[in-house]
Coordinates of C-alpha atoms in Angstrom, one line a residue:
X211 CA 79.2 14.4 89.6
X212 CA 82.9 14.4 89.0
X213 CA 83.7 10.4 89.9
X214 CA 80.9 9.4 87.4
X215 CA 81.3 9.0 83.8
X216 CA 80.0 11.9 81.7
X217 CA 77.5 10.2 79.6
X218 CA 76.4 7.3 81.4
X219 CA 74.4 4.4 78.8
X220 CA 70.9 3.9 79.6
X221 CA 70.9 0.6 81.6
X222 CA 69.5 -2.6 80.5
X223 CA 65.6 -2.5 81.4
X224 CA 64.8 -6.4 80.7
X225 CA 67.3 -7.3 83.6
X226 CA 64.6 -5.8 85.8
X227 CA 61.8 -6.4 83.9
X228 CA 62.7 -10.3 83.6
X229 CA 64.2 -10.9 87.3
X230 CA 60.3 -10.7 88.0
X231 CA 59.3 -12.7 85.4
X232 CA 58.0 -16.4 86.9
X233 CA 57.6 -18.5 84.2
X234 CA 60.7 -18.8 82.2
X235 CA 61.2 -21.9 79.8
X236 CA 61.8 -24.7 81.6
X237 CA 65.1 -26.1 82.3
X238 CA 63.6 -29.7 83.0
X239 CA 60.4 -30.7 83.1
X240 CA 60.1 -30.2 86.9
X241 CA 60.0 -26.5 85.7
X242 CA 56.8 -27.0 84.9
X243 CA 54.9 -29.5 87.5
X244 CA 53.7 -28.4 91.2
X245 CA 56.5 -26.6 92.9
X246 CA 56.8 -27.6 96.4
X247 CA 58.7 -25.4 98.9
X248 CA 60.9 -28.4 100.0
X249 CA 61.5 -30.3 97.3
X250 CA 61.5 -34.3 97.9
X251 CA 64.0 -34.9 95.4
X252 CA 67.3 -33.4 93.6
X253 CA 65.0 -33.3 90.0
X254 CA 62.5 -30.8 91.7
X255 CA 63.2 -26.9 91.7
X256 CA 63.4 -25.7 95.3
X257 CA 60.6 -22.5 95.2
X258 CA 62.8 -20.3 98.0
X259 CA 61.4 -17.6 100.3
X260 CA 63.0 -15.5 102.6
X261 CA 61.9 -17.3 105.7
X262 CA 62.4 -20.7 103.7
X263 CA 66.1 -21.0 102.0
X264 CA 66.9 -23.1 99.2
X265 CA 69.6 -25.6 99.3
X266 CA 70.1 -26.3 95.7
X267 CA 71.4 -29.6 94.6
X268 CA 74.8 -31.0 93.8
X269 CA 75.4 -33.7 91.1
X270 CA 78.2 -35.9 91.2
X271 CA 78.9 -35.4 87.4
X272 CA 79.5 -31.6 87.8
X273 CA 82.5 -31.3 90.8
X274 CA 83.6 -28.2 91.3
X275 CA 87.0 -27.5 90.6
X276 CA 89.6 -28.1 92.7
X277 CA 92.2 -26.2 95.5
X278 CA 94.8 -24.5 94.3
X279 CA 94.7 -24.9 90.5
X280 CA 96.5 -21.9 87.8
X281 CA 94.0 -19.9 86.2
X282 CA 94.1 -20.5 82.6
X283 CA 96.1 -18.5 80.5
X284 CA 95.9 -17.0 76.8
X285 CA 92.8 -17.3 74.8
X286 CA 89.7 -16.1 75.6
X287 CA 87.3 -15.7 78.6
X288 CA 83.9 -15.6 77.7
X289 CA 81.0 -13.4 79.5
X290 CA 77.5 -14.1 79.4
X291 CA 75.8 -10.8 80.3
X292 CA 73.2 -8.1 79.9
X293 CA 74.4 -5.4 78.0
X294 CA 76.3 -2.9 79.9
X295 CA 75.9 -4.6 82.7
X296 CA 80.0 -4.3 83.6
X297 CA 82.3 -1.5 83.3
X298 CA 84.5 -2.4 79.6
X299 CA 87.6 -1.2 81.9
X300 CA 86.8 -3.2 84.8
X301 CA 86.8 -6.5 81.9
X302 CA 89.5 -5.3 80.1
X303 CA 91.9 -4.4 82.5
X304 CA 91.1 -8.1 83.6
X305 CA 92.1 -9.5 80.8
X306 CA 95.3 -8.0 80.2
X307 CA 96.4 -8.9 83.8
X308 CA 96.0 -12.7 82.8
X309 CA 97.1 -12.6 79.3
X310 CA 93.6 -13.5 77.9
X311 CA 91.4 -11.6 75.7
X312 CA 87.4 -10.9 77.5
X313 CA 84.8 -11.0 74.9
X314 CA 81.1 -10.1 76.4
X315 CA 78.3 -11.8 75.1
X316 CA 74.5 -10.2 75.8
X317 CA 71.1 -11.1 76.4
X318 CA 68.3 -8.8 76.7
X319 CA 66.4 -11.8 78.8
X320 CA 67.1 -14.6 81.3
X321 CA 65.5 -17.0 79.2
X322 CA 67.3 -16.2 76.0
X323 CA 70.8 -16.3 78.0
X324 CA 69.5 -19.9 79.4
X325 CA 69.0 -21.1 75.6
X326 CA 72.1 -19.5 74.8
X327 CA 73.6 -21.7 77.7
X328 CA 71.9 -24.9 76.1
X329 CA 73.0 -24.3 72.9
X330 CA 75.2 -27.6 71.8
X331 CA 78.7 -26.4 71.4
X332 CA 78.5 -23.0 73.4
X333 CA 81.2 -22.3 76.3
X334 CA 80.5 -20.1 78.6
X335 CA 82.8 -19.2 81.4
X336 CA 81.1 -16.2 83.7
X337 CA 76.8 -15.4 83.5
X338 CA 74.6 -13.1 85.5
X339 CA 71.9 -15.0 86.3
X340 CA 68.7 -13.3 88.7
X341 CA 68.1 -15.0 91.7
X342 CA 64.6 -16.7 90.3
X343 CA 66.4 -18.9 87.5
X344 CA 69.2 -20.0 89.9
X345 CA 67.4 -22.8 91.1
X346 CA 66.5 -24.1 87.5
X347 CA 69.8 -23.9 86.5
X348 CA 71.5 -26.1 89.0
X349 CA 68.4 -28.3 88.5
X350 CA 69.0 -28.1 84.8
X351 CA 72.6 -28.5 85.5
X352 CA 74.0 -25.5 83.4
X353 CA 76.0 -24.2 86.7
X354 CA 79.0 -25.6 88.4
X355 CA 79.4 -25.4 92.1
X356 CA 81.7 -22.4 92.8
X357 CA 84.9 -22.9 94.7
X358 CA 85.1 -20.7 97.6
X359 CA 88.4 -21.2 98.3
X360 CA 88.9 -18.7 95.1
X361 CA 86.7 -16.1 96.4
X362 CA 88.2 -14.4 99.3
X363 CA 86.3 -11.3 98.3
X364 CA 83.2 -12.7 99.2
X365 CA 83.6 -11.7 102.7
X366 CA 83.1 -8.0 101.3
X367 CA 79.5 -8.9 100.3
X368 CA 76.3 -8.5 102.3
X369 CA 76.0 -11.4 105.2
X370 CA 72.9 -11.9 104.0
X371 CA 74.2 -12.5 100.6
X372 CA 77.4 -14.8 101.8
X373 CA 74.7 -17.1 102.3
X374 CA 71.3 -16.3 100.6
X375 CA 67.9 -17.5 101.0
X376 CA 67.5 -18.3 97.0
X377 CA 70.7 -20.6 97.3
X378 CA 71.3 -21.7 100.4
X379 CA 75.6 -22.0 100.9
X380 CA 76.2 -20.0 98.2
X381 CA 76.7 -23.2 96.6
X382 CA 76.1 -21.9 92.8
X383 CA 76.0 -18.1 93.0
X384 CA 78.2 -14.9 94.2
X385 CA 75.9 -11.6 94.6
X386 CA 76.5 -9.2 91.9
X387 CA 74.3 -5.9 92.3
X388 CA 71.7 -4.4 93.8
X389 CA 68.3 -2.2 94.0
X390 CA 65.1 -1.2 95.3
X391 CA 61.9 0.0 93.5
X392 CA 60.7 3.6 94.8
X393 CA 59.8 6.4 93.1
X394 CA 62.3 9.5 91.6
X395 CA 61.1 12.5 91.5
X396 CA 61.8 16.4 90.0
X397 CA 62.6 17.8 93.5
X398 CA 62.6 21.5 92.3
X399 CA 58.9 20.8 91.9
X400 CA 58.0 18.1 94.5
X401 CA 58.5 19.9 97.7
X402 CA 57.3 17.2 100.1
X403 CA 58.2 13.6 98.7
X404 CA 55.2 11.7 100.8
X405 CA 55.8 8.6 99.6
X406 CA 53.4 6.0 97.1
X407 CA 50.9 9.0 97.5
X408 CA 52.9 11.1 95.3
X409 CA 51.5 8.6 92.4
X410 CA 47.8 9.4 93.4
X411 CA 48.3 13.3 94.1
X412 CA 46.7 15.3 91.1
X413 CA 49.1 18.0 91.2
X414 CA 51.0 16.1 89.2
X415 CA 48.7 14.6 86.6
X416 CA 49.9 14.0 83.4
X417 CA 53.7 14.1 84.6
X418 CA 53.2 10.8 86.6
X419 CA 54.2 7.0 85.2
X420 CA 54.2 3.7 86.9
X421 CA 57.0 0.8 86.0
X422 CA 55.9 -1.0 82.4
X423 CA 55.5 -4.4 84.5
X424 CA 52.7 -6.0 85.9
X425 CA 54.2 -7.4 89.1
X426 CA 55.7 -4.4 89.7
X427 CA 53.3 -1.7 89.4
X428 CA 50.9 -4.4 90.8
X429 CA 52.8 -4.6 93.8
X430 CA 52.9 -0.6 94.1
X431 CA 49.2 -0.5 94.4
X432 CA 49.4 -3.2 97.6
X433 CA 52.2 -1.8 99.2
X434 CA 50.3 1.7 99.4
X435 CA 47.0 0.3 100.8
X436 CA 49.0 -1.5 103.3
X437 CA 49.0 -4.9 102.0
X438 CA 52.3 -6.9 101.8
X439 CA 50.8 -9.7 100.4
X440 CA 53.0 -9.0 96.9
X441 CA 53.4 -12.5 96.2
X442 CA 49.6 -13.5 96.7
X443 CA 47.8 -15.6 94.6
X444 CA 44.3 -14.9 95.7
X445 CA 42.4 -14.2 93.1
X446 CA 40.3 -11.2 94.7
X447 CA 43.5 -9.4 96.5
X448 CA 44.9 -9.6 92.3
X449 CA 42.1 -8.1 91.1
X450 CA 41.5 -4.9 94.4
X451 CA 45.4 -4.4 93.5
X452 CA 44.1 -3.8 89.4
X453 CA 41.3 -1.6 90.8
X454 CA 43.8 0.6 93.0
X455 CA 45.9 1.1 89.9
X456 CA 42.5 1.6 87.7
X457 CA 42.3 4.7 89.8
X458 CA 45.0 6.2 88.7
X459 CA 43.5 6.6 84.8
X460 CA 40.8 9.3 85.4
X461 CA 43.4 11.1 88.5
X462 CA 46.3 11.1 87.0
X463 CA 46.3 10.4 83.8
X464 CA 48.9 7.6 84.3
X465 CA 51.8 7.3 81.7
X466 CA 54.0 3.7 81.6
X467 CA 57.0 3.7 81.0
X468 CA 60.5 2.5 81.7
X469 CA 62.8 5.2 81.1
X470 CA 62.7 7.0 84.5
X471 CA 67.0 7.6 84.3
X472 CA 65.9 10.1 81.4
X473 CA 61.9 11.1 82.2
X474 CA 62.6 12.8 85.2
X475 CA 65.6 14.5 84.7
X476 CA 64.2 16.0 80.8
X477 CA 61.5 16.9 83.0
X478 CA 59.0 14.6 81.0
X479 CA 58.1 13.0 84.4
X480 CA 57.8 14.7 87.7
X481 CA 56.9 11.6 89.7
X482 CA 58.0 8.4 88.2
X483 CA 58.0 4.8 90.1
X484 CA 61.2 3.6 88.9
X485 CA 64.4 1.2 90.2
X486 CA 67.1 3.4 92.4
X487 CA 69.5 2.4 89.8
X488 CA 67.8 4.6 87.0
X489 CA 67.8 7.5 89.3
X490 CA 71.6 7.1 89.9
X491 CA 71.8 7.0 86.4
X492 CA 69.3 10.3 85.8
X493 CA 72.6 12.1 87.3
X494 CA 74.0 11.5 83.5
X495 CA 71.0 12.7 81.8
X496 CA 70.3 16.2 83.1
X497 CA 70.5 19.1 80.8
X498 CA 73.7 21.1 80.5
X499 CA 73.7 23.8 83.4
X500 CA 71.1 21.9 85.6
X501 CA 72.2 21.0 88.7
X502 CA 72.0 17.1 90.1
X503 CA 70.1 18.2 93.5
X504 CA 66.6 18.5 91.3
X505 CA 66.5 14.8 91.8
X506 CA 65.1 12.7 94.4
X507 CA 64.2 9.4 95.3
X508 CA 61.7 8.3 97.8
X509 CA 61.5 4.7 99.5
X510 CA 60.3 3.8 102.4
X511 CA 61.7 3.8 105.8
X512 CA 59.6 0.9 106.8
X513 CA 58.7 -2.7 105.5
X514 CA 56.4 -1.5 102.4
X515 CA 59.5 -1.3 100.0
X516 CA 60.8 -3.6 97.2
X517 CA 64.6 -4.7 96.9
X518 CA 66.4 -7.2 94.7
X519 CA 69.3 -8.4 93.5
X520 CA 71.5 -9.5 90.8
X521 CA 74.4 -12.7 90.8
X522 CA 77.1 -14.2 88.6
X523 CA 77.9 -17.7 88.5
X524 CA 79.9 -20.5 86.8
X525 CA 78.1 -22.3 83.7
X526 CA 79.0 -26.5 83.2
X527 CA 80.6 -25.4 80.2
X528 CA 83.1 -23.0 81.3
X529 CA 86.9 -23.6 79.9
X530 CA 88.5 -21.1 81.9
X531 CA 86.5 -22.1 85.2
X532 CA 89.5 -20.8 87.3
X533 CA 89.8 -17.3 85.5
X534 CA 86.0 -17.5 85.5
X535 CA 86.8 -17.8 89.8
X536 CA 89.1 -15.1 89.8
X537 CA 87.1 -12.8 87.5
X538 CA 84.2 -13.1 90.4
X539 CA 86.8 -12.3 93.2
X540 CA 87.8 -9.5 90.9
X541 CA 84.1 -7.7 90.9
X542 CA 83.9 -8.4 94.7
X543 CA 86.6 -6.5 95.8
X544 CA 85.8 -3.4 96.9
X545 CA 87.7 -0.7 94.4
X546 CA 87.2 -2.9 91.6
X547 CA 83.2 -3.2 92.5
X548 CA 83.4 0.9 92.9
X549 CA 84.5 1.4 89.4
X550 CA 82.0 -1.2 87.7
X551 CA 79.6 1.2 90.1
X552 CA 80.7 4.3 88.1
X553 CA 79.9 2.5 84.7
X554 CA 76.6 0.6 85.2
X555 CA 74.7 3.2 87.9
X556 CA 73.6 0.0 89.7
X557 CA 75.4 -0.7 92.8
X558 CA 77.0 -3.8 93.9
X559 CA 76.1 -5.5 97.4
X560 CA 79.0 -5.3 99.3
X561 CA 79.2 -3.5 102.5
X562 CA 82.1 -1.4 102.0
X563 CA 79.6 0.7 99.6
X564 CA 77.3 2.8 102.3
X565 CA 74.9 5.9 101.3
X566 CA 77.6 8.1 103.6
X567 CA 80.5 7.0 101.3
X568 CA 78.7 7.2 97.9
X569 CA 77.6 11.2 98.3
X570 CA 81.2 11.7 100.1
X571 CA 83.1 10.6 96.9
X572 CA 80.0 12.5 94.7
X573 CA 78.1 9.4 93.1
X574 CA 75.5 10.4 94.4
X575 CA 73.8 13.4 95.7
X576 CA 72.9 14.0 99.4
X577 CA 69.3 14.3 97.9
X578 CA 69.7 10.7 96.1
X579 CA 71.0 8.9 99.1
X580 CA 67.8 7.1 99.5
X581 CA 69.1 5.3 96.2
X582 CA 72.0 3.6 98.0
X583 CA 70.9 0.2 99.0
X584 CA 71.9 -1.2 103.0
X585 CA 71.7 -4.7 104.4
X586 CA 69.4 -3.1 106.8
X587 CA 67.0 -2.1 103.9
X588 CA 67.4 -5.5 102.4
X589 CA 66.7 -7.3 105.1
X590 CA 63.7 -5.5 106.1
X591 CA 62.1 -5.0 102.5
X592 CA 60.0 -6.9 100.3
X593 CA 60.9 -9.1 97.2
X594 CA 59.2 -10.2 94.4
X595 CA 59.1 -13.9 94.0
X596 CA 58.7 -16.5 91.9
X597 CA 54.3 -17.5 91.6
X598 CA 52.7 -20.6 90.1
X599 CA 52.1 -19.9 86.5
X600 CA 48.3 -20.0 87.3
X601 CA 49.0 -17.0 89.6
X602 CA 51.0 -15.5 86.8
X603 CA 48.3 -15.3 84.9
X604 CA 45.9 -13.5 87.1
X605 CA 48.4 -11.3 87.6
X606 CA 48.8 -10.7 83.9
X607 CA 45.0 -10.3 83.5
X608 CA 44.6 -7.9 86.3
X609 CA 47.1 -5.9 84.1
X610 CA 45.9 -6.2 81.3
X611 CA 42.5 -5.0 82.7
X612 CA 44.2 -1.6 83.6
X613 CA 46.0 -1.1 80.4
X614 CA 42.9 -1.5 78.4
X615 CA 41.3 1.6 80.3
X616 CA 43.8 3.8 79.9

């Protein structure tokens, strides 16, 4: 694929692994008592949904900054990010245009980056938080309200995303990226890509692997008996979701793993549930003289899929909180947020990226244009959401369950 970077570095597999993850340390003790879905006062964290937004509250002893300010110059601005999570061009082109140097600092989860945040003495001026620790961290007060007037670009983003469900006003967060959860496939062996079946079809036994994660796969198993109830906390629909994936042991043989952007196209994996990023990233991991159209990814056309996203916001402690503005503006302009695409192999949320573009200027395939994320997909799609950490737990055991059969 000639616009995309020969060898392209595996992504960072706790970003999706922990934007799932429900029961993070606490950034105040609400964290950790009942979570109601409106919140009665400013020290409770708002638990969002789709059909019930968040508005996320303000203190008076974090402003944000005001109109019209200089962005800070000389020094340095500091990132707070997973690693290779941003194209080192995009960053250090940055930099040099504002005379300051851009040093990167990673995480591999959202709860370490939230401890780094905490730390006494730490300054951080940009992070990429998942939309499930938002919430805590305004609570917590680690974010500072961002400053539209800075972020023109912002226009260029998803509607949906201008003004998202998990933080209602934008009022702490800009979108960053996006993905859904399907499956990738060897397409020179699959020759009809039937959908969550493909997972339970015994022509492929032995070359078939689910997603390492217990909400995930989980999830899988609903969404292919018809049940959209991902977020449940039943206790019987847990456990039938653990039986459905319990029948994949004796048909399949069922592998975990989280490596589908080099499984499938090695050829280790012929089916492989997997995050539409790793597949756009498979293109960099094909064997010399194999061509890119043996991949394919499946999702549905319907309301059974998975979708998520990424963001980037402003901590308290920034020093540079106008660079830190500008920086934001910088990944949501639409060339800029094309070449971070190129690095990362997960695609930003702006509309300006569309499946028809993304195969025209080859960074994708026509056969991986299922991989390119719409608003229309988002909006009609499933996410994974925060659960009480009771829930949690059933969740975990009803994994567990499976694992210890394999």
């Amino acid at each position: 694929m000639g616009s995309r970077r020969e060898t392209a570095m595996p992504p960072s597999i706790d970003r999706r692994k922990f934007l799932l993850v429900s029961a993070l340390a606490s950034v105040s003790a609400a964290c950790a008592s009942e979570r109601p879905r409106r919140p009665s006062a400013a020290s409770a964290v708002p638990l969002s949904r789709t059909d019930s937004p968040a508005a996320l509250p303000l203190h008076d002893d974090i402003p944000m900054i005001a109109n019209g300010l200089s962005p800070e110059k000389g020094g340095t601005l500091k990132l707070l990010n997973y690693a290779e999570y941003i194209s080192p061009d995009v960053v250090k082109k940055f930099g040099k245009e504002h005379g300051v140097e851009v040093e990167i600092t990673t995480f591999t989860t959202q709860e370490e980056a939230i401890a780094k945040l905490r730390t006494a003495g730490a300054a951080f001026d940009v992070w990429f938080p998942t939309p499930d620790v938002i919430a805590k961290a305004a609570v917590g007060k680690l974010l500072q309200p961002l400053n539209k007037t800075y972020l023109p670009n912002l226009g260029n983003a998803w509607p949906q995303l201008q003004n998202p469900f998990y933080d209602e006003g934008a009022r702490y967060s800009a979108p960053y990226n996006a993905y859904t959860t399907g499956i990738g496939y060897r397409a020179d062996k699959v020759k009809d890509a039937t959908g969550y079946d493909l997972l339970w079809n015994p022509a492929y036994k032995g070359k078939a692997y689910l997603i390492d994660d217990p909400r995930e796969a989980l999830s899988l198993a609903m969404l292919k008996n018809g049940s959209l109830e991902i977020n449940t906390e039943d206790p019987a629909k847990i456990a039938q979701a653990g039986a459905w994936l319990t029948e994949l042991v004796g048909l399949m043989s069922i592998k975990l793993g989280i490596t589908a952007y080099q499984y499938v196209p090695e050829g280790q994996a012929t089916v492989h549930h997997c995050w539409s990023g790793d597949m756009i990233n498979a293109q960099s991991y094909l064997p010399k003289g194999v061509d890119a159209d043996v991949l394919g990814y499946w999702y549905p056309s319907d309301t059974t899929g998975v979708v998520g996203t990424d963001s980037v916001a402003v901590p308290r402690t920034a020093t540079k909180p106008v660079l830190a503005h500008m920086l934001i503006n910088h990944l949501l302009d639409n060339a800029v947020a094309q070449e971070n695409f190129s690095y990362t192999g997960y695609q930003p949320a702006l509309t300006a990226i569309t499946p028809e573009k993304m195969v025209t200027d080859e960074f994708v395939t026509e056969q991986l244009k299922t991989a390119i994320v719409t608003p229309d997909v988002y909006a009609r799609s499933q996410q994974i959401f925060q659960i009480s950490p009771a829930a949690e737990a059933l969740w975990n055991d009803a994994w567990a369950t499976f694992k210890a059969g394999q």
